[in-house]
Amino acid sequence: MSKIAKLTLICLLFVTGSAMAQIDTPQPSPAGSVYSKVGLTDVTIDYFRPGVKGRKIFGSGDEFLEQFGEVWRTGANSGSMITFSTDLKVAGQDVKAGEYQIVSIPGKDEWQVMLISEPIGGNESAYDESKAVVKAKVKPAQPMNVVERMTFQITDISADNTKANIQFSWANVMWNLPIEVNYKEQVMKDIAQKTQVNPAVYSQAANFYLSQNMELEKALEYMNKYLAIGENSNQFWNVHTKALILKALGKKKEAIETAKQSMETAKASPNGDFGYVKRNQDLIDSLK
C-alpha cells in the first residue's frame, strides 16, 4: 500500500471514529410539539423553545434580545411551524389546510402575528409580506409568572368545538391567536353518505343533529329508523335521546311518554340502568 493510500485510510478511520465518539448533549433550545383536534381539524405546532436564562427578552435597545418593531421567527433555530388538516379561519381570515411558519413583530402594546406559506427558517431578513396568508394584530398580556421556556399551547376550545386559541407565552409576554373551524358541512355530508349503506349510524346522526339543535325533524326520523331495527328499541339510552329530541321539538306529551318508556326499560335492565332512571325522571319533571 502506498504512503498516500495509508494516509487516506488513517484519515478515514479518524473521521469515522470522531463521528462515532460524538457526545449527545441537551440542545440550548430543545424541540417542542403541541397537538389538538378542534372539531374535525388536526392542529399541530412544531417549534424550538429558547430559554430566558436571565436575559431581557422583549423591548427596545441593545440590552433586549428581541427588538420591538422587528420581524422575529417566533422561536429558535428554524422557527415555529403550524399545520392544519382542514381549511379554517385564523383571526377571522380564511386559511387553507397546510403547513405555515409563524412569524411575528413584537411590540409594547400590540404584536403583529403572521402565518407565511413559504418558510424562511431562521432567516428573518428573508420575510416577504406577500407570502403572509394571515396578518393579525394581537394584544400582549403578562403571565402570572415568568415563562422560562417559550411555549405554545392550543387552549380555550369552545363547548361546541368550533373555536380555540393558539396561545404563545415566553418571558413576561403572552398572547392569543383565535382560530375557528366549521365541521357541520363535513359531518352532514358524511351522514348523507353513510346512512345509505349502514343503518347502524342512524343513532349517531340523530345525536349529532340534536347536539347542534338543527334539523330536529330529521334527527327524530333517524332515531325512529334506528329504534325500529331488531331489538334496538330496548336500548333505553337511545330511547332517552328520542325523548330529548321530542322535547326540543316542543312535543311535550310525546317526550314524556318516550321518557317513561326509556325509564321502564332501564329499570328492567339486568346490567343496571347507568343513571338513566334518574335522567328520565328529571326529563319528565322538567316537562310538567
PDB file of C-alpha atoms in Angstrom:
ATOM      1  CA  MET A   1       0.000   0.000   0.000  1.00  0.00           C
ATOM      2  CA  SER A   2       1.397   3.410  -0.950  1.00  0.00           C
ATOM      3  CA  LYS A   3       2.047   6.151   1.603  1.00  0.00           C
ATOM      4  CA  ILE A   4      -0.830   8.218   0.153  1.00  0.00           C
ATOM      5  CA  ALA A   5      -3.239   5.276   0.439  1.00  0.00           C
ATOM      6  CA  LYS A   6      -2.150   4.640   4.027  1.00  0.00           C
ATOM      7  CA  LEU A   7      -2.585   8.328   4.901  1.00  0.00           C
ATOM      8  CA  THR A   8      -6.054   8.343   3.322  1.00  0.00           C
ATOM      9  CA  LEU A   9      -7.063   5.246   5.289  1.00  0.00           C
ATOM     10  CA  ILE A  10      -5.819   6.779   8.546  1.00  0.00           C
ATOM     11  CA  CYS A  11      -7.802   9.967   7.870  1.00  0.00           C
ATOM     12  CA  LEU A  12     -10.945   7.968   7.149  1.00  0.00           C
ATOM     13  CA  LEU A  13     -10.566   5.969  10.342  1.00  0.00           C
ATOM     14  CA  PHE A  14     -10.024   9.174  12.317  1.00  0.00           C
ATOM     15  CA  VAL A  15     -13.111  10.863  10.880  1.00  0.00           C
ATOM     16  CA  THR A  16     -15.242   7.751  11.404  1.00  0.00           C
ATOM     17  CA  GLY A  17     -14.004   7.357  14.944  1.00  0.00           C
ATOM     18  CA  SER A  18     -14.643  11.032  15.697  1.00  0.00           C
ATOM     19  CA  ALA A  19     -18.201  10.805  14.391  1.00  0.00           C
ATOM     20  CA  MET A  20     -18.917   7.725  16.482  1.00  0.00           C
ATOM     21  CA  ALA A  21     -17.456   9.416  19.551  1.00  0.00           C
ATOM     22  CA  GLN A  22     -19.807  12.442  19.455  1.00  0.00           C
ATOM     23  CA  ILE A  23     -21.374  13.197  22.834  1.00  0.00           C
ATOM     24  CA  ASP A  24     -25.163  13.608  22.962  1.00  0.00           C
ATOM     25  CA  THR A  25     -25.954  16.748  24.991  1.00  0.00           C
ATOM     26  CA  PRO A  26     -29.168  18.761  25.537  1.00  0.00           C
ATOM     27  CA  GLN A  27     -29.880  21.424  22.935  1.00  0.00           C
ATOM     28  CA  PRO A  28     -29.870  25.057  24.119  1.00  0.00           C
ATOM     29  CA  SER A  29     -33.348  25.437  22.577  1.00  0.00           C
ATOM     30  CA  PRO A  30     -34.997  22.000  22.707  1.00  0.00           C
ATOM     31  CA  ALA A  31     -37.652  20.951  20.225  1.00  0.00           C
ATOM     32  CA  GLY A  32     -41.287  21.023  21.309  1.00  0.00           C
ATOM     33  CA  SER A  33     -44.592  19.992  19.807  1.00  0.00           C
ATOM     34  CA  VAL A  34     -48.243  20.503  20.703  1.00  0.00           C
ATOM     35  CA  TYR A  35     -51.304  18.909  19.113  1.00  0.00           C
ATOM     36  CA  SER A  36     -55.057  19.136  19.499  1.00  0.00           C
ATOM     37  CA  LYS A  37     -58.107  18.320  17.451  1.00  0.00           C
ATOM     38  CA  VAL A  38     -60.533  21.229  17.183  1.00  0.00           C
ATOM     39  CA  GLY A  39     -63.799  19.998  15.700  1.00  0.00           C
ATOM     40  CA  LEU A  40     -62.528  17.671  12.977  1.00  0.00           C
ATOM     41  CA  THR A  41     -59.358  19.696  12.358  1.00  0.00           C
ATOM     42  CA  ASP A  42     -55.940  18.465  13.487  1.00  0.00           C
ATOM     43  CA  VAL A  43     -53.840  21.399  14.712  1.00  0.00           C
ATOM     44  CA  THR A  44     -50.123  20.761  15.283  1.00  0.00           C
ATOM     45  CA  ILE A  45     -47.339  23.184  16.233  1.00  0.00           C
ATOM     46  CA  ASP A  46     -43.688  22.103  15.986  1.00  0.00           C
ATOM     47  CA  TYR A  47     -41.169  24.586  17.351  1.00  0.00           C
ATOM     48  CA  PHE A  48     -37.941  25.192  19.246  1.00  0.00           C
ATOM     49  CA  ARG A  49     -38.052  26.518  22.814  1.00  0.00           C
ATOM     50  CA  PRO A  50     -35.486  29.186  23.724  1.00  0.00           C
ATOM     51  CA  GLY A  51     -34.977  29.979  27.400  1.00  0.00           C
ATOM     52  CA  VAL A  52     -34.889  33.308  29.216  1.00  0.00           C
ATOM     53  CA  LYS A  53     -31.641  32.419  31.016  1.00  0.00           C
ATOM     54  CA  GLY A  54     -31.620  35.698  32.927  1.00  0.00           C
ATOM     55  CA  ARG A  55     -31.831  37.830  29.782  1.00  0.00           C
ATOM     56  CA  LYS A  56     -34.145  40.700  28.916  1.00  0.00           C
ATOM     57  CA  ILE A  57     -36.225  39.338  26.039  1.00  0.00           C
ATOM     58  CA  PHE A  58     -38.646  41.869  24.503  1.00  0.00           C
ATOM     59  CA  GLY A  59     -38.043  45.596  24.304  1.00  0.00           C
ATOM     60  CA  SER A  60     -36.154  48.409  22.583  1.00  0.00           C
ATOM     61  CA  GLY A  61     -32.408  48.794  22.970  1.00  0.00           C
ATOM     62  CA  ASP A  62     -29.260  46.726  22.884  1.00  0.00           C
ATOM     63  CA  GLU A  63     -29.989  45.056  26.224  1.00  0.00           C
ATOM     64  CA  PHE A  64     -33.031  43.256  24.783  1.00  0.00           C
ATOM     65  CA  LEU A  65     -32.809  40.021  22.810  1.00  0.00           C
ATOM     66  CA  GLU A  66     -35.835  40.589  20.565  1.00  0.00           C
ATOM     67  CA  GLN A  67     -36.497  44.142  19.438  1.00  0.00           C
ATOM     68  CA  PHE A  68     -39.886  45.818  19.247  1.00  0.00           C
ATOM     69  CA  GLY A  69     -40.861  46.555  15.663  1.00  0.00           C
ATOM     70  CA  GLU A  70     -38.595  43.939  14.070  1.00  0.00           C
ATOM     71  CA  VAL A  71     -39.565  40.676  12.374  1.00  0.00           C
ATOM     72  CA  TRP A  72     -38.930  37.643  14.578  1.00  0.00           C
ATOM     73  CA  ARG A  73     -39.103  33.956  13.642  1.00  0.00           C
ATOM     74  CA  THR A  74     -41.081  33.387  16.885  1.00  0.00           C
ATOM     75  CA  GLY A  75     -38.840  30.719  18.277  1.00  0.00           C
ATOM     76  CA  ALA A  76     -35.282  29.461  17.999  1.00  0.00           C
ATOM     77  CA  ASN A  77     -33.370  27.598  15.295  1.00  0.00           C
ATOM     78  CA  SER A  78     -35.590  27.142  12.215  1.00  0.00           C
ATOM     79  CA  GLY A  79     -38.638  28.777  13.807  1.00  0.00           C
ATOM     80  CA  SER A  80     -42.152  27.544  14.535  1.00  0.00           C
ATOM     81  CA  MET A  81     -44.405  25.651  12.116  1.00  0.00           C
ATOM     82  CA  ILE A  82     -48.157  25.200  12.431  1.00  0.00           C
ATOM     83  CA  THR A  83     -50.167  22.631  10.456  1.00  0.00           C
ATOM     84  CA  PHE A  84     -53.926  22.461   9.849  1.00  0.00           C
ATOM     85  CA  SER A  85     -55.568  19.345   8.412  1.00  0.00           C
ATOM     86  CA  THR A  86     -58.599  21.236   7.030  1.00  0.00           C
ATOM     87  CA  ASP A  87     -59.496  24.719   5.850  1.00  0.00           C
ATOM     88  CA  LEU A  88     -60.362  27.087   8.694  1.00  0.00           C
ATOM     89  CA  LYS A  89     -60.293  30.707   9.846  1.00  0.00           C
ATOM     90  CA  VAL A  90     -57.368  32.214  11.736  1.00  0.00           C
ATOM     91  CA  ALA A  91     -58.060  35.601  13.311  1.00  0.00           C
ATOM     92  CA  GLY A  92     -61.136  35.764  11.077  1.00  0.00           C
ATOM     93  CA  GLN A  93     -59.105  35.170   7.894  1.00  0.00           C
ATOM     94  CA  ASP A  94     -59.595  32.177   5.588  1.00  0.00           C
ATOM     95  CA  VAL A  95     -56.692  29.719   5.640  1.00  0.00           C
ATOM     96  CA  LYS A  96     -56.304  26.595   3.516  1.00  0.00           C
ATOM     97  CA  ALA A  97     -55.248  23.270   5.003  1.00  0.00           C
ATOM     98  CA  GLY A  98     -51.456  23.019   5.068  1.00  0.00           C
ATOM     99  CA  GLU A  99     -48.277  23.982   6.899  1.00  0.00           C
ATOM    100  CA  TYR A 100     -47.249  27.550   7.714  1.00  0.00           C
ATOM    101  CA  GLN A 101     -44.457  29.262   9.598  1.00  0.00           C
ATOM    102  CA  ILE A 102     -45.422  31.530  12.481  1.00  0.00           C
ATOM    103  CA  VAL A 103     -43.666  34.899  12.228  1.00  0.00           C
ATOM    104  CA  SER A 104     -44.255  37.919  14.441  1.00  0.00           C
ATOM    105  CA  ILE A 105     -43.322  41.527  15.102  1.00  0.00           C
ATOM    106  CA  PRO A 106     -43.213  42.180  18.862  1.00  0.00           C
ATOM    107  CA  GLY A 107     -44.476  45.470  20.262  1.00  0.00           C
ATOM    108  CA  LYS A 108     -45.093  47.000  23.659  1.00  0.00           C
ATOM    109  CA  ASP A 109     -48.859  47.401  23.266  1.00  0.00           C
ATOM    110  CA  GLU A 110     -49.505  45.306  20.158  1.00  0.00           C
ATOM    111  CA  TRP A 111     -47.932  42.403  18.312  1.00  0.00           C
ATOM    112  CA  GLN A 112     -48.340  41.515  14.674  1.00  0.00           C
ATOM    113  CA  VAL A 113     -48.580  37.783  14.044  1.00  0.00           C
ATOM    114  CA  MET A 114     -48.267  36.339  10.546  1.00  0.00           C
ATOM    115  CA  LEU A 115     -48.592  32.877   9.050  1.00  0.00           C
ATOM    116  CA  ILE A 116     -46.448  32.559   5.946  1.00  0.00           C
ATOM    117  CA  SER A 117     -46.818  29.975   3.217  1.00  0.00           C
ATOM    118  CA  GLU A 118     -43.111  29.834   2.284  1.00  0.00           C
ATOM    119  CA  PRO A 119     -40.956  29.203   5.375  1.00  0.00           C
ATOM    120  CA  ILE A 120     -37.925  31.404   5.960  1.00  0.00           C
ATOM    121  CA  GLY A 121     -36.451  29.194   8.688  1.00  0.00           C
ATOM    122  CA  GLY A 122     -34.268  31.302  10.936  1.00  0.00           C
ATOM    123  CA  ASN A 123     -33.565  33.985   8.338  1.00  0.00           C
ATOM    124  CA  GLU A 124     -35.811  36.878   9.418  1.00  0.00           C
ATOM    125  CA  SER A 125     -34.361  39.115   6.695  1.00  0.00           C
ATOM    126  CA  ALA A 126     -35.984  36.831   4.094  1.00  0.00           C
ATOM    127  CA  TYR A 127     -39.511  37.666   5.335  1.00  0.00           C
ATOM    128  CA  ASP A 128     -41.753  38.582   2.410  1.00  0.00           C
ATOM    129  CA  GLU A 129     -45.029  40.192   3.439  1.00  0.00           C
ATOM    130  CA  SER A 130     -46.672  38.997   0.228  1.00  0.00           C
ATOM    131  CA  LYS A 131     -46.294  35.396   1.465  1.00  0.00           C
ATOM    132  CA  ALA A 132     -48.350  36.073   4.594  1.00  0.00           C
ATOM    133  CA  VAL A 133     -51.710  34.293   4.403  1.00  0.00           C
ATOM    134  CA  VAL A 134     -52.600  35.720   7.818  1.00  0.00           C
ATOM    135  CA  LYS A 135     -51.706  39.117   9.244  1.00  0.00           C
ATOM    136  CA  ALA A 136     -53.243  39.710  12.651  1.00  0.00           C
ATOM    137  CA  LYS A 137     -52.818  42.203  15.471  1.00  0.00           C
ATOM    138  CA  VAL A 138     -52.938  40.761  18.980  1.00  0.00           C
ATOM    139  CA  LYS A 139     -52.776  42.359  22.410  1.00  0.00           C
ATOM    140  CA  PRO A 140     -49.965  41.082  24.627  1.00  0.00           C
ATOM    141  CA  ALA A 141     -50.681  40.283  28.259  1.00  0.00           C
ATOM    142  CA  GLN A 142     -48.442  39.444  31.178  1.00  0.00           C
ATOM    143  CA  PRO A 143     -48.486  35.878  32.537  1.00  0.00           C
ATOM    144  CA  MET A 144     -48.753  35.348  36.280  1.00  0.00           C
ATOM    145  CA  ASN A 145     -45.155  34.108  36.400  1.00  0.00           C
ATOM    146  CA  VAL A 146     -42.168  34.491  34.123  1.00  0.00           C
ATOM    147  CA  VAL A 147     -42.230  31.728  31.500  1.00  0.00           C
ATOM    148  CA  GLU A 148     -38.671  30.411  31.270  1.00  0.00           C
ATOM    149  CA  ARG A 149     -39.111  28.314  28.117  1.00  0.00           C
ATOM    150  CA  MET A 150     -41.064  29.649  25.155  1.00  0.00           C
ATOM    151  CA  THR A 151     -44.332  27.745  24.998  1.00  0.00           C
ATOM    152  CA  PHE A 152     -47.159  27.263  22.519  1.00  0.00           C
ATOM    153  CA  GLN A 153     -50.490  25.800  23.589  1.00  0.00           C
ATOM    154  CA  ILE A 154     -53.870  25.166  21.978  1.00  0.00           C
ATOM    155  CA  THR A 155     -56.339  26.461  24.538  1.00  0.00           C
ATOM    156  CA  ASP A 156     -59.907  27.607  25.200  1.00  0.00           C
ATOM    157  CA  ILE A 157     -61.631  25.050  22.962  1.00  0.00           C
ATOM    158  CA  SER A 158     -65.266  26.118  22.939  1.00  0.00           C
ATOM    159  CA  ALA A 159     -68.148  23.939  24.148  1.00  0.00           C
ATOM    160  CA  ASP A 160     -69.329  23.428  20.564  1.00  0.00           C
ATOM    161  CA  ASN A 161     -65.782  22.504  19.437  1.00  0.00           C
ATOM    162  CA  THR A 162     -65.636  25.225  16.773  1.00  0.00           C
ATOM    163  CA  LYS A 163     -63.246  27.753  18.342  1.00  0.00           C
ATOM    164  CA  ALA A 164     -59.895  27.749  20.112  1.00  0.00           C
ATOM    165  CA  ASN A 165     -56.826  29.891  20.725  1.00  0.00           C
ATOM    166  CA  ILE A 166     -53.220  29.439  19.698  1.00  0.00           C
ATOM    167  CA  GLN A 167     -51.513  30.694  22.841  1.00  0.00           C
ATOM    168  CA  PHE A 168     -47.916  31.945  22.943  1.00  0.00           C
ATOM    169  CA  SER A 169     -46.026  32.659  26.148  1.00  0.00           C
ATOM    170  CA  TRP A 170     -42.419  33.487  26.898  1.00  0.00           C
ATOM    171  CA  ALA A 171     -40.659  35.607  29.489  1.00  0.00           C
ATOM    172  CA  ASN A 172     -43.192  38.266  30.548  1.00  0.00           C
ATOM    173  CA  VAL A 173     -45.421  38.141  27.444  1.00  0.00           C
ATOM    174  CA  MET A 174     -48.360  36.037  26.322  1.00  0.00           C
ATOM    175  CA  TRP A 175     -50.912  36.437  23.537  1.00  0.00           C
ATOM    176  CA  ASN A 176     -53.723  34.509  21.856  1.00  0.00           C
ATOM    177  CA  LEU A 177     -54.408  33.984  18.171  1.00  0.00           C
ATOM    178  CA  PRO A 178     -58.019  32.801  17.617  1.00  0.00           C
ATOM    179  CA  ILE A 179     -58.942  30.001  15.216  1.00  0.00           C
ATOM    180  CA  GLU A 180     -62.365  28.834  14.078  1.00  0.00           C
ATOM    181  CA  VAL A 181     -63.388  25.636  12.298  1.00  0.00           C
ATOM    182  CA  ASN A 182     -66.602  24.566  10.585  1.00  0.00           C
ATOM    183  CA  TYR A 183     -67.217  20.849  10.663  1.00  0.00           C
ATOM    184  CA  LYS A 184     -71.002  20.786  10.295  1.00  0.00           C
ATOM    185  CA  GLU A 185     -70.997  20.639   6.492  1.00  0.00           C
ATOM    186  CA  GLN A 186     -68.438  17.827   6.540  1.00  0.00           C
ATOM    187  CA  VAL A 187     -70.433  15.810   9.105  1.00  0.00           C
ATOM    188  CA  MET A 188     -73.715  16.309   7.240  1.00  0.00           C
ATOM    189  CA  LYS A 189     -72.100  15.077   4.036  1.00  0.00           C
ATOM    190  CA  ASP A 190     -70.771  12.062   5.929  1.00  0.00           C
ATOM    191  CA  ILE A 191     -74.229  11.386   7.368  1.00  0.00           C
ATOM    192  CA  ALA A 192     -75.852  11.553   3.945  1.00  0.00           C
ATOM    193  CA  GLN A 193     -73.381   9.014   2.553  1.00  0.00           C
ATOM    194  CA  LYS A 194     -73.133   6.547   5.431  1.00  0.00           C
ATOM    195  CA  THR A 195     -76.808   6.304   6.358  1.00  0.00           C
ATOM    196  CA  GLN A 196     -77.387   4.988   2.839  1.00  0.00           C
ATOM    197  CA  VAL A 197     -75.157   1.978   3.439  1.00  0.00           C
ATOM    198  CA  ASN A 198     -75.117   1.461   7.221  1.00  0.00           C
ATOM    199  CA  PRO A 199     -78.360   1.874   9.219  1.00  0.00           C
ATOM    200  CA  ALA A 200     -76.359   1.424  12.434  1.00  0.00           C
ATOM    201  CA  VAL A 201     -75.208   5.056  12.156  1.00  0.00           C
ATOM    202  CA  TYR A 202     -78.769   6.436  12.324  1.00  0.00           C
ATOM    203  CA  SER A 203     -78.406   6.985  16.082  1.00  0.00           C
ATOM    204  CA  GLN A 204     -75.117   8.845  15.601  1.00  0.00           C
ATOM    205  CA  ALA A 205     -76.747  11.098  13.019  1.00  0.00           C
ATOM    206  CA  ALA A 206     -79.680  11.790  15.353  1.00  0.00           C
ATOM    207  CA  ASN A 207     -77.363  12.623  18.245  1.00  0.00           C
ATOM    208  CA  PHE A 208     -75.342  14.995  16.075  1.00  0.00           C
ATOM    209  CA  TYR A 209     -78.385  16.942  14.891  1.00  0.00           C
ATOM    210  CA  LEU A 210     -79.652  17.139  18.474  1.00  0.00           C
ATOM    211  CA  SER A 211     -76.271  18.376  19.766  1.00  0.00           C
ATOM    212  CA  GLN A 212     -76.305  21.128  17.128  1.00  0.00           C
ATOM    213  CA  ASN A 213     -80.018  21.909  17.685  1.00  0.00           C
ATOM    214  CA  MET A 214     -80.547  21.704  13.927  1.00  0.00           C
ATOM    215  CA  GLU A 215     -82.844  19.735  11.600  1.00  0.00           C
ATOM    216  CA  LEU A 216     -84.587  18.184  14.617  1.00  0.00           C
ATOM    217  CA  GLU A 217     -87.309  16.581  12.497  1.00  0.00           C
ATOM    218  CA  LYS A 218     -84.537  14.824  10.608  1.00  0.00           C
ATOM    219  CA  ALA A 219     -82.981  13.785  13.925  1.00  0.00           C
ATOM    220  CA  LEU A 220     -86.308  12.259  15.001  1.00  0.00           C
ATOM    221  CA  GLU A 221     -86.637  10.465  11.671  1.00  0.00           C
ATOM    222  CA  TYR A 222     -83.152   8.959  12.017  1.00  0.00           C
ATOM    223  CA  MET A 223     -83.735   7.865  15.615  1.00  0.00           C
ATOM    224  CA  ASN A 224     -87.078   6.268  14.752  1.00  0.00           C
ATOM    225  CA  LYS A 225     -85.418   4.343  11.920  1.00  0.00           C
ATOM    226  CA  TYR A 226     -82.680   3.170  14.268  1.00  0.00           C
ATOM    227  CA  LEU A 227     -85.038   2.071  17.033  1.00  0.00           C
ATOM    228  CA  ALA A 228     -87.154   0.130  14.524  1.00  0.00           C
ATOM    229  CA  ILE A 229     -84.211  -2.167  13.704  1.00  0.00           C
ATOM    230  CA  GLY A 230     -84.162  -5.527  15.516  1.00  0.00           C
ATOM    231  CA  GLU A 231     -84.016  -5.172  19.309  1.00  0.00           C
ATOM    232  CA  ASN A 232     -82.738  -1.582  19.238  1.00  0.00           C
ATOM    233  CA  SER A 233     -85.875  -0.341  20.985  1.00  0.00           C
ATOM    234  CA  ASN A 234     -84.509  -1.986  24.147  1.00  0.00           C
ATOM    235  CA  GLN A 235     -81.576   0.438  24.135  1.00  0.00           C
ATOM    236  CA  PHE A 236     -83.029   2.751  26.766  1.00  0.00           C
ATOM    237  CA  TRP A 237     -80.213   5.286  26.301  1.00  0.00           C
ATOM    238  CA  ASN A 238     -81.218   5.836  22.677  1.00  0.00           C
ATOM    239  CA  VAL A 239     -84.917   5.912  23.613  1.00  0.00           C
ATOM    240  CA  HIS A 240     -83.954   8.643  26.093  1.00  0.00           C
ATOM    241  CA  THR A 241     -82.270  10.554  23.260  1.00  0.00           C
ATOM    242  CA  LYS A 242     -85.509  10.294  21.298  1.00  0.00           C
ATOM    243  CA  ALA A 243     -87.306  11.853  24.272  1.00  0.00           C
ATOM    244  CA  LEU A 244     -84.788  14.716  24.263  1.00  0.00           C
ATOM    245  CA  ILE A 245     -85.388  15.287  20.554  1.00  0.00           C
ATOM    246  CA  LEU A 246     -89.141  15.381  21.127  1.00  0.00           C
ATOM    247  CA  LYS A 247     -88.639  17.895  23.927  1.00  0.00           C
ATOM    248  CA  ALA A 248     -86.503  20.075  21.646  1.00  0.00           C
ATOM    249  CA  LEU A 249     -89.273  19.921  19.047  1.00  0.00           C
ATOM    250  CA  GLY A 250     -91.789  21.130  21.632  1.00  0.00           C
ATOM    251  CA  LYS A 251     -93.683  17.815  21.583  1.00  0.00           C
ATOM    252  CA  LYS A 252     -94.168  17.676  25.342  1.00  0.00           C
ATOM    253  CA  LYS A 253     -96.690  14.823  25.584  1.00  0.00           C
ATOM    254  CA  GLU A 254     -94.724  12.522  23.270  1.00  0.00           C
ATOM    255  CA  ALA A 255     -91.481  13.354  25.092  1.00  0.00           C
ATOM    256  CA  ILE A 256     -92.964  12.358  28.475  1.00  0.00           C
ATOM    257  CA  GLU A 257     -94.342   9.092  27.081  1.00  0.00           C
ATOM    258  CA  THR A 258     -90.994   8.241  25.486  1.00  0.00           C
ATOM    259  CA  ALA A 259     -89.061   9.109  28.678  1.00  0.00           C
ATOM    260  CA  LYS A 260     -91.366   6.770  30.661  1.00  0.00           C
ATOM    261  CA  GLN A 261     -90.710   4.006  28.146  1.00  0.00           C
ATOM    262  CA  SER A 262     -86.968   4.546  28.470  1.00  0.00           C
ATOM    263  CA  MET A 263     -87.191   4.561  32.274  1.00  0.00           C
ATOM    264  CA  GLU A 264     -89.142   1.291  32.457  1.00  0.00           C
ATOM    265  CA  THR A 265     -86.689  -0.447  30.133  1.00  0.00           C
ATOM    266  CA  ALA A 266     -83.784   0.915  32.180  1.00  0.00           C
ATOM    267  CA  LYS A 267     -85.314  -0.414  35.419  1.00  0.00           C
ATOM    268  CA  ALA A 268     -85.626  -3.879  33.876  1.00  0.00           C
ATOM    269  CA  SER A 269     -82.056  -3.973  32.598  1.00  0.00           C
ATOM    270  CA  PRO A 270     -80.084  -6.841  34.213  1.00  0.00           C
ATOM    271  CA  ASN A 271     -76.861  -4.866  33.791  1.00  0.00           C
ATOM    272  CA  GLY A 272     -78.066  -1.773  35.608  1.00  0.00           C
ATOM    273  CA  ASP A 273     -79.646   1.464  34.444  1.00  0.00           C
ATOM    274  CA  PHE A 274     -76.419   3.549  34.198  1.00  0.00           C
ATOM    275  CA  GLY A 275     -78.250   6.505  35.711  1.00  0.00           C
ATOM    276  CA  TYR A 276     -80.991   6.596  33.079  1.00  0.00           C
ATOM    277  CA  VAL A 277     -83.827   6.100  35.556  1.00  0.00           C
ATOM    278  CA  LYS A 278     -82.898   9.420  37.151  1.00  0.00           C
ATOM    279  CA  ARG A 279     -82.208  11.084  33.791  1.00  0.00           C
ATOM    280  CA  ASN A 280     -85.643  10.146  32.535  1.00  0.00           C
ATOM    281  CA  GLN A 281     -87.325  11.238  35.765  1.00  0.00           C
ATOM    282  CA  ASP A 282     -85.522  14.592  35.589  1.00  0.00           C
ATOM    283  CA  LEU A 283     -86.647  14.988  31.974  1.00  0.00           C
ATOM    284  CA  ILE A 284     -90.253  14.186  32.867  1.00  0.00           C
ATOM    285  CA  ASP A 285     -90.154  16.652  35.798  1.00  0.00           C
ATOM    286  CA  SER A 286     -88.799  19.377  33.513  1.00  0.00           C
ATOM    287  CA  LEU A 287     -91.782  18.949  31.202  1.00  0.00           C
ATOM    288  CA  LYS A 288     -94.514  19.146  33.864  1.00  0.00           C
TER     289      LYS A 288
END
